[in-house]
Amino acid sequence: MHRVTLEWRDGREATVEVAEGETVIDATERDGLGVPYGCLHGACATCTGRLLDGDLVHVERANGLKPRHRQAGYVLLCIAEPRSDCRIEVGAEVQADLVPNPWK
């Protein structure tokens, strides 16, 4: 069991307990935290977070992230299982970091 602290850019924080073999998204859904997600297979990147501290692994190929995104600490929470206590930045704004909106 690992403690995962989620941090939103508006200053909110929440901590969830994530069991061995459980993804971060499954834990947030169990606790009703409303973290965005889509495909649940690592393809759409709707659940993108940014790992601030700790260690987690993708249990499937993270097709929704480019290598430079992974190197910058971005993770896909639908296929991410913690291997230690973690801090992760979450929310729709984090996913928007990866895909700039040309209409701004």
Short mmCIF file of C-alpha atoms in Angstrom, two decimals:
data_model
loop_
_atom_site.label_atom_id
_atom_site.label_comp_id
_atom_site.label_asym_id
_atom_site.label_seq_id
_atom_site.Cartn_x
_atom_site.Cartn_y
_atom_site.Cartn_z
CA MET A 1 0.00 0.00 0.00
CA HIS A 2 1.35 3.41 -0.98
CA ARG A 3 0.14 6.88 -0.10
CA VAL A 4 -0.28 9.06 -3.20
CA THR A 5 -0.78 12.78 -2.69
CA LEU A 6 -2.58 14.52 -5.55
CA GLU A 7 -2.03 18.23 -6.07
CA TRP A 8 -4.20 20.48 -8.24
CA ARG A 9 -2.96 23.82 -9.52
CA ASP A 10 -5.71 25.63 -7.63
CA GLY A 11 -4.07 24.56 -4.38
CA ARG A 12 -6.29 21.57 -3.52
CA GLU A 13 -4.65 18.40 -2.27
CA ALA A 14 -5.91 14.91 -1.53
CA THR A 15 -4.17 11.72 -0.48
CA VAL A 16 -5.28 8.25 -1.53
CA GLU A 17 -4.09 4.82 -0.48
CA VAL A 18 -3.17 2.77 -3.55
CA ALA A 19 -2.92 -1.00 -3.10
CA GLU A 20 -0.31 -3.20 -4.80
CA GLY A 21 -1.50 -3.91 -8.33
CA GLU A 22 -3.95 -1.00 -8.32
CA THR A 23 -3.68 1.97 -10.66
CA VAL A 24 -3.79 5.54 -9.41
CA ILE A 25 -7.01 6.20 -11.37
CA ASP A 26 -8.73 3.17 -9.81
CA ALA A 27 -7.83 4.50 -6.35
CA THR A 28 -9.05 8.03 -7.15
CA GLU A 29 -12.32 6.64 -8.51
CA ARG A 30 -12.81 4.55 -5.37
CA ASP A 31 -12.41 7.71 -3.29
CA GLY A 32 -14.57 9.86 -5.61
CA LEU A 33 -11.87 12.46 -6.32
CA GLY A 34 -12.93 13.32 -9.89
CA VAL A 35 -9.55 13.06 -11.61
CA PRO A 36 -10.16 13.13 -15.39
CA TYR A 37 -9.64 9.95 -17.44
CA GLY A 38 -10.79 8.47 -20.73
CA CYS A 39 -9.66 5.25 -22.38
CA LEU A 40 -8.10 3.45 -19.35
CA HIS A 41 -5.46 1.93 -21.67
CA GLY A 42 -2.78 4.63 -21.82
CA ALA A 43 -3.74 5.89 -25.27
CA CYS A 44 -5.80 9.08 -24.95
CA ALA A 45 -3.73 10.92 -22.27
CA THR A 46 -6.82 12.43 -20.62
CA CYS A 47 -5.50 11.17 -17.26
CA THR A 48 -2.06 12.78 -17.62
CA GLY A 49 -0.39 13.76 -14.38
CA ARG A 50 3.10 14.96 -13.57
CA LEU A 51 5.13 12.97 -11.05
CA LEU A 52 6.62 15.41 -8.54
CA ASP A 53 8.13 12.89 -6.15
CA GLY A 54 8.29 9.12 -5.74
CA ASP A 55 8.35 6.16 -8.06
CA LEU A 56 5.65 4.58 -10.21
CA VAL A 57 5.58 2.38 -13.29
CA HIS A 58 3.35 2.14 -16.33
CA VAL A 59 1.98 -1.42 -16.44
CA GLU A 60 1.06 -1.05 -20.13
CA ARG A 61 2.75 0.86 -22.92
CA ALA A 62 2.10 4.60 -22.48
CA ASN A 63 1.10 5.28 -26.08
CA GLY A 64 -0.41 8.65 -25.16
CA LEU A 65 2.97 10.13 -24.15
CA LYS A 66 5.94 11.06 -26.29
CA PRO A 67 9.40 10.15 -24.95
CA ARG A 68 10.12 13.80 -24.13
CA HIS A 69 6.93 13.96 -22.05
CA ARG A 70 7.95 10.88 -20.03
CA GLN A 71 11.41 12.38 -19.50
CA ALA A 72 9.75 15.56 -18.21
CA GLY A 73 7.89 13.52 -15.57
CA TYR A 74 4.46 13.21 -17.17
CA VAL A 75 2.64 9.96 -16.42
CA LEU A 76 -0.64 8.34 -17.41
CA LEU A 77 -2.54 7.61 -14.23
CA CYS A 78 -4.84 4.98 -15.79
CA ILE A 79 -1.89 2.61 -16.26
CA ALA A 80 0.36 3.85 -13.43
CA GLU A 81 1.02 1.79 -10.33
CA PRO A 82 3.05 3.36 -7.51
CA ARG A 83 6.18 1.64 -6.23
CA SER A 84 6.62 4.13 -3.38
CA ASP A 85 4.68 6.96 -1.78
CA CYS A 86 4.25 9.65 -4.46
CA ARG A 87 3.21 13.23 -5.08
CA ILE A 88 1.51 13.83 -8.44
CA GLU A 89 0.22 17.02 -10.02
CA VAL A 90 -3.22 16.31 -11.51
CA GLY A 91 -6.07 18.02 -13.33
CA ALA A 92 -7.06 18.91 -16.87
CA GLU A 93 -4.45 21.70 -16.99
CA VAL A 94 -1.64 19.16 -16.76
CA GLN A 95 -2.84 17.35 -19.91
CA ALA A 96 -3.16 20.73 -21.63
CA ASP A 97 0.59 21.26 -21.06
CA LEU A 98 1.24 18.50 -23.61
CA VAL A 99 -1.06 19.72 -26.37
CA PRO A 100 -0.95 23.50 -26.81
CA ASN A 101 -4.21 25.01 -27.98
CA PRO A 102 -3.58 26.83 -31.31
CA TRP A 103 -6.81 28.85 -30.87
CA LYS A 104 -5.71 30.79 -27.76
#
